Each structure stands twice: as structure tokens, then as C-alpha cells.
JSON list of C-alpha atoms in Angstrom, two decimals:
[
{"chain": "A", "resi": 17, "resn": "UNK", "atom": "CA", "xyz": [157.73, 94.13, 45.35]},
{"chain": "A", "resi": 18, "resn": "UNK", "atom": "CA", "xyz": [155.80, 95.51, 48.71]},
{"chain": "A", "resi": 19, "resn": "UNK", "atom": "CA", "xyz": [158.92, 97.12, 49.42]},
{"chain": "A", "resi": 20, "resn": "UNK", "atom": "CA", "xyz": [159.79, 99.21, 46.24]},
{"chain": "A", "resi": 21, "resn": "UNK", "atom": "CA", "xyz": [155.69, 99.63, 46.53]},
{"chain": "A", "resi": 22, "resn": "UNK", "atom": "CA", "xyz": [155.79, 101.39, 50.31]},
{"chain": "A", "resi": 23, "resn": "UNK", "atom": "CA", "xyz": [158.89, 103.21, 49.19]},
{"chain": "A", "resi": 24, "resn": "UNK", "atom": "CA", "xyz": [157.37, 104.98, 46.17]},
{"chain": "A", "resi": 25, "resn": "UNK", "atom": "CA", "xyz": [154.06, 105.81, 48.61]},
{"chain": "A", "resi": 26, "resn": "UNK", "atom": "CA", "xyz": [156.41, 106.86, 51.54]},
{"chain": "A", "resi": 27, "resn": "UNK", "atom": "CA", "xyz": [158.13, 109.35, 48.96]},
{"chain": "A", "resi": 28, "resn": "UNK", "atom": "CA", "xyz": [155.04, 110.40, 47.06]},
{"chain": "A", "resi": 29, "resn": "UNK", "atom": "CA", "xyz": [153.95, 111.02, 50.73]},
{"chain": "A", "resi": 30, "resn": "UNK", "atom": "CA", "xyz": [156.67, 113.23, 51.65]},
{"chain": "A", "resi": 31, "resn": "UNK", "atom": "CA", "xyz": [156.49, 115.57, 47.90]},
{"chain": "A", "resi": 32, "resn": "UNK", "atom": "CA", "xyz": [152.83, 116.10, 48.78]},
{"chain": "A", "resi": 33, "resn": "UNK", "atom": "CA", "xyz": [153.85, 117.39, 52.23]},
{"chain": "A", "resi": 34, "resn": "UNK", "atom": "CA", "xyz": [155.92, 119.12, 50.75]},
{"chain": "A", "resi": 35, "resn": "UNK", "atom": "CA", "xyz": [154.20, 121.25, 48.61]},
{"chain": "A", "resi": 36, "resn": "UNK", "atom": "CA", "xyz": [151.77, 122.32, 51.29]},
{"chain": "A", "resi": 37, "resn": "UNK", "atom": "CA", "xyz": [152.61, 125.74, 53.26]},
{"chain": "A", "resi": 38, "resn": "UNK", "atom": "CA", "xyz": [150.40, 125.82, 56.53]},
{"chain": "A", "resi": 39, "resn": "UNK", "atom": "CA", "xyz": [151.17, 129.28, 58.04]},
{"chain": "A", "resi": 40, "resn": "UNK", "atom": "CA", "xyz": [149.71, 130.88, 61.44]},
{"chain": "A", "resi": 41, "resn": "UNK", "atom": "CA", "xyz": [147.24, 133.91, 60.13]},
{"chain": "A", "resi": 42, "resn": "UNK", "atom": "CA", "xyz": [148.49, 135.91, 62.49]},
{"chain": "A", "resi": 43, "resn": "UNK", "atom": "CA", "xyz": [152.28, 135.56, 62.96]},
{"chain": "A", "resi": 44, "resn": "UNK", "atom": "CA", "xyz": [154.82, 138.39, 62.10]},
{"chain": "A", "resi": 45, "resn": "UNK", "atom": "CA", "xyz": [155.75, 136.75, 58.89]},
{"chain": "A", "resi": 46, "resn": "UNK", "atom": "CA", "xyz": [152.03, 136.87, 57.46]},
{"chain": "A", "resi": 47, "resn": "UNK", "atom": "CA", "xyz": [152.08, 141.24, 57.97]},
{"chain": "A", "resi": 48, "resn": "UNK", "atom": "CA", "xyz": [148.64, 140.70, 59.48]},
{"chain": "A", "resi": 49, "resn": "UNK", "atom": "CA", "xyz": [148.98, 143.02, 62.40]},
{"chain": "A", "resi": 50, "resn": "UNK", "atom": "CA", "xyz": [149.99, 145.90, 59.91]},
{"chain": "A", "resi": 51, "resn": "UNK", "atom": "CA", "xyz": [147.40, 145.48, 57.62]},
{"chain": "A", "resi": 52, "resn": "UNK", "atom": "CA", "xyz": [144.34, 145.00, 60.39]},
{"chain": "A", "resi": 53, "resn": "UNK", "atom": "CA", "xyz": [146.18, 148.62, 61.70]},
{"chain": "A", "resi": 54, "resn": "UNK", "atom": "CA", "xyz": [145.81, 150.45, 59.08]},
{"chain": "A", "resi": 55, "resn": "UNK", "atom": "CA", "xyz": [141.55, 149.42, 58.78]},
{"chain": "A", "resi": 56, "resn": "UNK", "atom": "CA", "xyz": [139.43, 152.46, 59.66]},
{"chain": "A", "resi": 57, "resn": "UNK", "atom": "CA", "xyz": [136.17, 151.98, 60.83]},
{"chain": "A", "resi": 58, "resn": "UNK", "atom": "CA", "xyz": [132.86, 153.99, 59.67]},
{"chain": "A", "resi": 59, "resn": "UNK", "atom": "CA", "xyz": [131.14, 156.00, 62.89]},
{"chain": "A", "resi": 60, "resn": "UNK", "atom": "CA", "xyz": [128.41, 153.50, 64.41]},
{"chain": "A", "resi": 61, "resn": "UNK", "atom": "CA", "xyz": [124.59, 154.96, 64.27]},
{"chain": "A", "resi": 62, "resn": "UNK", "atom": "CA", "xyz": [123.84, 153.04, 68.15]},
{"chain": "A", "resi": 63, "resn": "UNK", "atom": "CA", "xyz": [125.27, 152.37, 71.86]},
{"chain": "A", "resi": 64, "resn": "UNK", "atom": "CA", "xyz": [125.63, 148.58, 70.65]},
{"chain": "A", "resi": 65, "resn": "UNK", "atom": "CA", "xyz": [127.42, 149.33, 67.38]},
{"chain": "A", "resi": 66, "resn": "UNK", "atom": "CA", "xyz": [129.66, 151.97, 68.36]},
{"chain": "A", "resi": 67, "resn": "UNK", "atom": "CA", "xyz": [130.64, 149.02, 71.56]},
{"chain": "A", "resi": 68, "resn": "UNK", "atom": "CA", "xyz": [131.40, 146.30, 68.61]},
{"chain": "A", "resi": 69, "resn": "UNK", "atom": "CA", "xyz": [133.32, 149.78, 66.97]},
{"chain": "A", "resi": 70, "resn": "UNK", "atom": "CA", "xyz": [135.28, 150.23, 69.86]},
{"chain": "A", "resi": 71, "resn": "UNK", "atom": "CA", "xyz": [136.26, 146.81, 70.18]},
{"chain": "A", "resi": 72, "resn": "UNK", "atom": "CA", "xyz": [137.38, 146.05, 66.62]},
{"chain": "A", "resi": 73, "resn": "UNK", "atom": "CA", "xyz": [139.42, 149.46, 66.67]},
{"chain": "A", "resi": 74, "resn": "UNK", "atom": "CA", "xyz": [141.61, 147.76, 70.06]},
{"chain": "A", "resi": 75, "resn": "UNK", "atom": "CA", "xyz": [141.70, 144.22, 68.23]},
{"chain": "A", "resi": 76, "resn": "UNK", "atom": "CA", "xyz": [142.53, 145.92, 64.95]},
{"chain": "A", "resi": 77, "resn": "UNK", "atom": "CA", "xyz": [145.47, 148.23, 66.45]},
{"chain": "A", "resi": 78, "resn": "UNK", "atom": "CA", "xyz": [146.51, 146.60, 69.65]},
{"chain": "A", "resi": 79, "resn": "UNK", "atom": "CA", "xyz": [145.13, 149.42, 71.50]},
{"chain": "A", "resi": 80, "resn": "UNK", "atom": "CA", "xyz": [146.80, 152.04, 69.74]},
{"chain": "A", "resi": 81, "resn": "UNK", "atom": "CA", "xyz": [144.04, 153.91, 67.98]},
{"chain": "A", "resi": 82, "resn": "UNK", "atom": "CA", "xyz": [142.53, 154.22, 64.40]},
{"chain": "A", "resi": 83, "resn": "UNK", "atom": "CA", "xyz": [145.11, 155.23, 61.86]},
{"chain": "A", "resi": 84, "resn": "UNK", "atom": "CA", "xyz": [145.47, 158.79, 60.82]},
{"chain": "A", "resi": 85, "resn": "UNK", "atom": "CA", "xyz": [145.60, 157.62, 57.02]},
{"chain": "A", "resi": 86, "resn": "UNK", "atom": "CA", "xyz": [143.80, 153.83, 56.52]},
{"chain": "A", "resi": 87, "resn": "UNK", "atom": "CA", "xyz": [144.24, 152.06, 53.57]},
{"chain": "A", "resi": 88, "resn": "UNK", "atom": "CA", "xyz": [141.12, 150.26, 54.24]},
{"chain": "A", "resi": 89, "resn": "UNK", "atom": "CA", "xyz": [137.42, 151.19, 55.34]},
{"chain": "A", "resi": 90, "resn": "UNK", "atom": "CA", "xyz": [135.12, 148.52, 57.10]},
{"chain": "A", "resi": 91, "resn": "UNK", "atom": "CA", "xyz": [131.44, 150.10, 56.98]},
{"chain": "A", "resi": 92, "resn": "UNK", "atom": "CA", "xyz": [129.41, 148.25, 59.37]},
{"chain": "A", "resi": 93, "resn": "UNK", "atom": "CA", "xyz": [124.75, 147.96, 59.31]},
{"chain": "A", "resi": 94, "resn": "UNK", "atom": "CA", "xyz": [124.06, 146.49, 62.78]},
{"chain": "A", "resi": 95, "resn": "UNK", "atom": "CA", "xyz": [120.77, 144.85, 63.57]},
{"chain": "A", "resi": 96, "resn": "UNK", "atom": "CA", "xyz": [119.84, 143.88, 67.56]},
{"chain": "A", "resi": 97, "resn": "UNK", "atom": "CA", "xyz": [116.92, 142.54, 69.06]},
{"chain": "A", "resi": 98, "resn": "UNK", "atom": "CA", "xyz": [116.38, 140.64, 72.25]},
{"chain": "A", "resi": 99, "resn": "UNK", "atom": "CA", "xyz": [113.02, 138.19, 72.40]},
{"chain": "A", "resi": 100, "resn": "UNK", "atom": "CA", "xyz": [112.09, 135.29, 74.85]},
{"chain": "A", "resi": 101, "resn": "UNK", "atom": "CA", "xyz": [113.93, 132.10, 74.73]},
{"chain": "A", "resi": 102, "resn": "UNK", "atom": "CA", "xyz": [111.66, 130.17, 76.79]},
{"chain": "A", "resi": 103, "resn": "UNK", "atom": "CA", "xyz": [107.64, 130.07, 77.14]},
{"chain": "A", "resi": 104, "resn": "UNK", "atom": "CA", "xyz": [106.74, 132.10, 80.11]},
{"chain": "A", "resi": 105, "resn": "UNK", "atom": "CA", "xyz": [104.79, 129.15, 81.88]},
{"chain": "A", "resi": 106, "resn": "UNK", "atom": "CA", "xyz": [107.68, 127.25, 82.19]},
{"chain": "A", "resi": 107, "resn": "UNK", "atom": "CA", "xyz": [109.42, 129.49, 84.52]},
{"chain": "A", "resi": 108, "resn": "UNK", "atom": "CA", "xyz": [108.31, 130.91, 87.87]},
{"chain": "A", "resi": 109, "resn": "UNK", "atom": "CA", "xyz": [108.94, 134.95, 87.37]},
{"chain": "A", "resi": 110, "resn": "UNK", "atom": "CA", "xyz": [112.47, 134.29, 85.70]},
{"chain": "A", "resi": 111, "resn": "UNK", "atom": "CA", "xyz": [112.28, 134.10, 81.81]},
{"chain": "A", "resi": 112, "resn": "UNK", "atom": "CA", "xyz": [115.60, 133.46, 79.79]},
{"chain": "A", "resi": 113, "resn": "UNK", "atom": "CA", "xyz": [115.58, 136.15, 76.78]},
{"chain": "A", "resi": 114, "resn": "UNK", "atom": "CA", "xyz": [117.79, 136.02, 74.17]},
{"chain": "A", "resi": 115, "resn": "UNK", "atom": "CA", "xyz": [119.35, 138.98, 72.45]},
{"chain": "A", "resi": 116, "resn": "UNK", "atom": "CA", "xyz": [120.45, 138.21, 68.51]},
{"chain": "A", "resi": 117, "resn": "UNK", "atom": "CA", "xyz": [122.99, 140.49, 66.80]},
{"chain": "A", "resi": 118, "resn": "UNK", "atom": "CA", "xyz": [123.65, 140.91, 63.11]},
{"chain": "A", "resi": 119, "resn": "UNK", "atom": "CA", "xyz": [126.21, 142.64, 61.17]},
{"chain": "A", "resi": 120, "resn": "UNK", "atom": "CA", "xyz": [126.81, 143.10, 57.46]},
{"chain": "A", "resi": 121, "resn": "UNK", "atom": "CA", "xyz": [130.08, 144.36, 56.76]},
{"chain": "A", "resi": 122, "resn": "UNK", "atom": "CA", "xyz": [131.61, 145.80, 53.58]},
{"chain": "A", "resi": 123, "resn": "UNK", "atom": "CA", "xyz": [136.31, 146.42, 53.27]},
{"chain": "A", "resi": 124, "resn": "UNK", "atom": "CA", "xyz": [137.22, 148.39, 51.07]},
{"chain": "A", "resi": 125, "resn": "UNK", "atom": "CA", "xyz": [140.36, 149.43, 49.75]},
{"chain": "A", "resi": 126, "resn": "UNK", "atom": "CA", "xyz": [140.83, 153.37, 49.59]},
{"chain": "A", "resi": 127, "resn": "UNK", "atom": "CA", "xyz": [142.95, 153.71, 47.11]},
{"chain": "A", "resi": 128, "resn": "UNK", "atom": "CA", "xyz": [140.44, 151.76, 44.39]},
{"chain": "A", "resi": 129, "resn": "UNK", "atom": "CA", "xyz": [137.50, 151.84, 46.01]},
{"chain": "A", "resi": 130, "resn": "UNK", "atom": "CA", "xyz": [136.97, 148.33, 45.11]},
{"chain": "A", "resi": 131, "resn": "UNK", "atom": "CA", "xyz": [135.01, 146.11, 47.69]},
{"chain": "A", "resi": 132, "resn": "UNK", "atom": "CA", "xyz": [137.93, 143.65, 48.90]},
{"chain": "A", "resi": 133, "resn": "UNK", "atom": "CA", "xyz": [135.35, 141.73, 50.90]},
{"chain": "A", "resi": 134, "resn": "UNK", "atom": "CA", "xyz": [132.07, 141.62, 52.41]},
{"chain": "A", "resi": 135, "resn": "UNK", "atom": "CA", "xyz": [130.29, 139.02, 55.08]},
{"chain": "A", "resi": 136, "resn": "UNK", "atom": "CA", "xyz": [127.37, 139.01, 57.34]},
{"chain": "A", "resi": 137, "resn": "UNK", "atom": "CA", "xyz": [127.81, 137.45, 61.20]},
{"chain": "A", "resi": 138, "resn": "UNK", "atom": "CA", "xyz": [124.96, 136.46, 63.45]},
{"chain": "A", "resi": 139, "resn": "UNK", "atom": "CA", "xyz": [125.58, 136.05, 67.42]},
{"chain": "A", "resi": 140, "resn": "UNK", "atom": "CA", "xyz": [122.86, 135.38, 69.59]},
{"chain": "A", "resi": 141, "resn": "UNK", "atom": "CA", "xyz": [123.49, 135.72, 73.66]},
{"chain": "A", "resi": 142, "resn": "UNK", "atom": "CA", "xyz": [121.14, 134.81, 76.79]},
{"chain": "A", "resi": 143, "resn": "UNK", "atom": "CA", "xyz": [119.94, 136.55, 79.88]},
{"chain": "A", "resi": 144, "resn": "UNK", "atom": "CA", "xyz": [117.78, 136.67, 82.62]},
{"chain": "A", "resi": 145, "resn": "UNK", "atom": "CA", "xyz": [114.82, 138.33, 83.11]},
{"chain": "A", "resi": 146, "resn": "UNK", "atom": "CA", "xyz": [113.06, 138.62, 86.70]},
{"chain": "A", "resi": 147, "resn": "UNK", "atom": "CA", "xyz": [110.69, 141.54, 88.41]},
{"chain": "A", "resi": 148, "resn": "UNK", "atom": "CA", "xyz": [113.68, 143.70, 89.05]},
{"chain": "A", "resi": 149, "resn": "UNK", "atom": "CA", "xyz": [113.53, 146.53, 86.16]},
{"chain": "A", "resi": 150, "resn": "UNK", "atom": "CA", "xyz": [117.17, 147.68, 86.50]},
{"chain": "A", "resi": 151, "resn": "UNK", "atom": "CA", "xyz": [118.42, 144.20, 87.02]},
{"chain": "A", "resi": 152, "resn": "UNK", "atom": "CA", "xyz": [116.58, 143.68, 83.24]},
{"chain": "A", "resi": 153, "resn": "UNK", "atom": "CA", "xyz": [118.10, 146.53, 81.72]},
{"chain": "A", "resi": 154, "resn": "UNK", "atom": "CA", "xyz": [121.31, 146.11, 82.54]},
{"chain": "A", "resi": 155, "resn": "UNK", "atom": "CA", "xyz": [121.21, 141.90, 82.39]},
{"chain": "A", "resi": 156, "resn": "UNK", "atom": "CA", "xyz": [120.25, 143.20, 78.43]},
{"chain": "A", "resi": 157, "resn": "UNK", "atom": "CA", "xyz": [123.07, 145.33, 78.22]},
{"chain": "A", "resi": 158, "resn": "UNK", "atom": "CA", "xyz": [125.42, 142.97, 79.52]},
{"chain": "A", "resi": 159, "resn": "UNK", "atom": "CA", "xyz": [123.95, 140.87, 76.88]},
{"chain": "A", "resi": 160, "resn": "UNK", "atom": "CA", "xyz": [124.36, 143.61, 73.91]},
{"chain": "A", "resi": 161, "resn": "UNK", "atom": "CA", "xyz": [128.15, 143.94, 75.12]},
{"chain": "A", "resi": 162, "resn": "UNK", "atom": "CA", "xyz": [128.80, 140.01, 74.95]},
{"chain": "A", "resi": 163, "resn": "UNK", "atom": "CA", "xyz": [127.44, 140.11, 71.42]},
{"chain": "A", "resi": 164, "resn": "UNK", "atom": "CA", "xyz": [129.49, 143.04, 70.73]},
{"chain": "A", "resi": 165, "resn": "UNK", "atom": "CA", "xyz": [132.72, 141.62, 71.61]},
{"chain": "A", "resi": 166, "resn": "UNK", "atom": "CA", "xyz": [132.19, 138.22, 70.09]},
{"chain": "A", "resi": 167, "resn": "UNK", "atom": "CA", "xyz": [130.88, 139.74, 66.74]},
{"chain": "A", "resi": 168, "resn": "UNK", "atom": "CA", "xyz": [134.22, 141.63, 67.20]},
{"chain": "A", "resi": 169, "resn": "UNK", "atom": "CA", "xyz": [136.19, 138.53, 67.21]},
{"chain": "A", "resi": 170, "resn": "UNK", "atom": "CA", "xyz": [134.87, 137.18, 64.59]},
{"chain": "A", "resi": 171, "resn": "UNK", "atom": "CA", "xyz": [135.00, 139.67, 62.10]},
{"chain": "A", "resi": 172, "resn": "UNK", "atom": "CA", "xyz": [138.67, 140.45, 63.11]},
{"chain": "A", "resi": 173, "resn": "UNK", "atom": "CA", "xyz": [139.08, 136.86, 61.97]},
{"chain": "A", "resi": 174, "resn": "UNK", "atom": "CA", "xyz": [137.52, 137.20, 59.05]},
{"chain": "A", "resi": 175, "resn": "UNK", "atom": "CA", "xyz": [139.10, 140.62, 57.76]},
{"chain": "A", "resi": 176, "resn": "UNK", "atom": "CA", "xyz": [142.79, 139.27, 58.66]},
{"chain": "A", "resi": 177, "resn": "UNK", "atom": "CA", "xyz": [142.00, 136.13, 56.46]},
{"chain": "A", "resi": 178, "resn": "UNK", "atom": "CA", "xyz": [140.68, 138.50, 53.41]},
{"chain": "A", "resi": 179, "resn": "UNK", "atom": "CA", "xyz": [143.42, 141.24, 53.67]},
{"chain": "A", "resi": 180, "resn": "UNK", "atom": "CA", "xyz": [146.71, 138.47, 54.05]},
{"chain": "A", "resi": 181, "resn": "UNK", "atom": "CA", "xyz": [145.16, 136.71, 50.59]}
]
């Protein structure tokens, strides 16, 4: 009886694994390389958006450009501000700031002009601060760039998974 039981769950087993298809989002046989190419990207209104711009066009295309013709438009709002992390009497002249990023993001499809999908992201990086002034500025825009490029990442991420539904 515990035999003919363990072989009906061994073979129920195997038809549920089975049934499932587990595929890598971006391998060749998913198309997701050709449809993040052919994403355009809206102009960015700052020096931190137009980075995170920059950087989505290179993940998007592989560093070939934006595509004369897209088939979808990703129009980007992009909200920075940097603020302490740490009370200043805790430190002695070196204060750790943090710099939070948002972006709300809208993809569209051209051709209908139907929102395909929409998200909002929220990075936050840290820096330094200390009495040098140009150390400051550009510890913060070392710290705008990180939060660029990992706000990048993530929405690649997120657009590949909503264009290979």
C-alpha cells in the first residue's frame, strides 16, 4: 500500500513539474533584447534625469542608440533630494548625507497609445560631507550618478518583465 501510495505522489510530482515553464527573462528565446530596443525615451528636464536617460538608452539597446522608429515610449518625472543621514553632533566635521531618488514611469505602446505599464522606484544613496566645498559637490554628484544607474537597472528590469508578458 505505501508503495502504490509514493508511486502515485512521485508521478503526481513529476505532471506538476511538468506543467511549469521557468524561462530566463532575458534569453534570446524570450525576444527581450528586441523589444527593450525598440523603447524610446522622453527628453529628461535635469543633469540627474537625463544621466538615468542615458543609462537606460545603453541598457535598453546594448549601446547602439535610441531607435529611429520605437514602438514604445517610457516618459519618465524624476524627483532628487539629498538630506542628512546622521545628527550633526555625532560626527566630528564629517556628516553622512543621503541623497533619495524617485521616478514614476509611464510605457506606452505607440501604435494604441494605451499605457502598457506604469511603476514608481525609490533609491536612496550615501555620501560624505566634510569642510571641503568641491569635495561636497562632487561626493553629491557621485551620489546622484549611483542613484541614476541603479534606478536604471531596475526599471530595465521591470520594463523587460511588462513588455515579454
Amino acid at each position: 500500500m505505501k508503495r502504490i501510495l509514493l508511486t502515485a505522489l512521485l508521478a503526481f510530482g513529476l505532471f506538476a513539474v511538468h506543467g511549469c515553464q521557468v524561462r530566463p527573462l532575458y534569453s534570446s528565446q524570450t525576444g527581450t533584447q528586441a523589444y527593450l530596443a525598440s523603447v524610446g525615451i522622453k527628453p529628461a528636464d535635469n543633469r540627474v534625469e537625463q544621466e538615468l536617460r542615458n543609462r537606460l538608452i545603453f541598457l535598453y539597446s546594448g549601446g547602439q542608440g535610441e531607435p529611429a522608429n520605437p514602438e514604445y515610449t517610457l516618459d519618465m518625472t524624476f524627483q532628487g533630494r539629498a538630506s542628512r543621514a546622521l545628527r550633526e553632533e555625532l560626527t566630528d566635521g564629517i556628516t553622512a548625507q543621503r541623497y533619495s531618488a524617485t521616478v514614476s514611469y509611464t510605457l506606452r505602446d505607440n501604435k494604441t497609445k494605451e499605457v502598457i505599464g506604469s511603476g514608481e522606484r525609490t533609491v536612496v544613496t550615501f555620501y560624505d560631507q566634510t569642510t571641503q566645498e568641491f569635495a561636497n559637490i562632487r561626493a553629491l554628484r557621485d551620489a546622484e550618478n549611483r542613484a541614476a544607474q541603479q534606478l536604471a537597472e531596475i526599471i530595465r528590469a521591470d520594463t523587460a518583465s511588462i513588455l515579454t508578458r
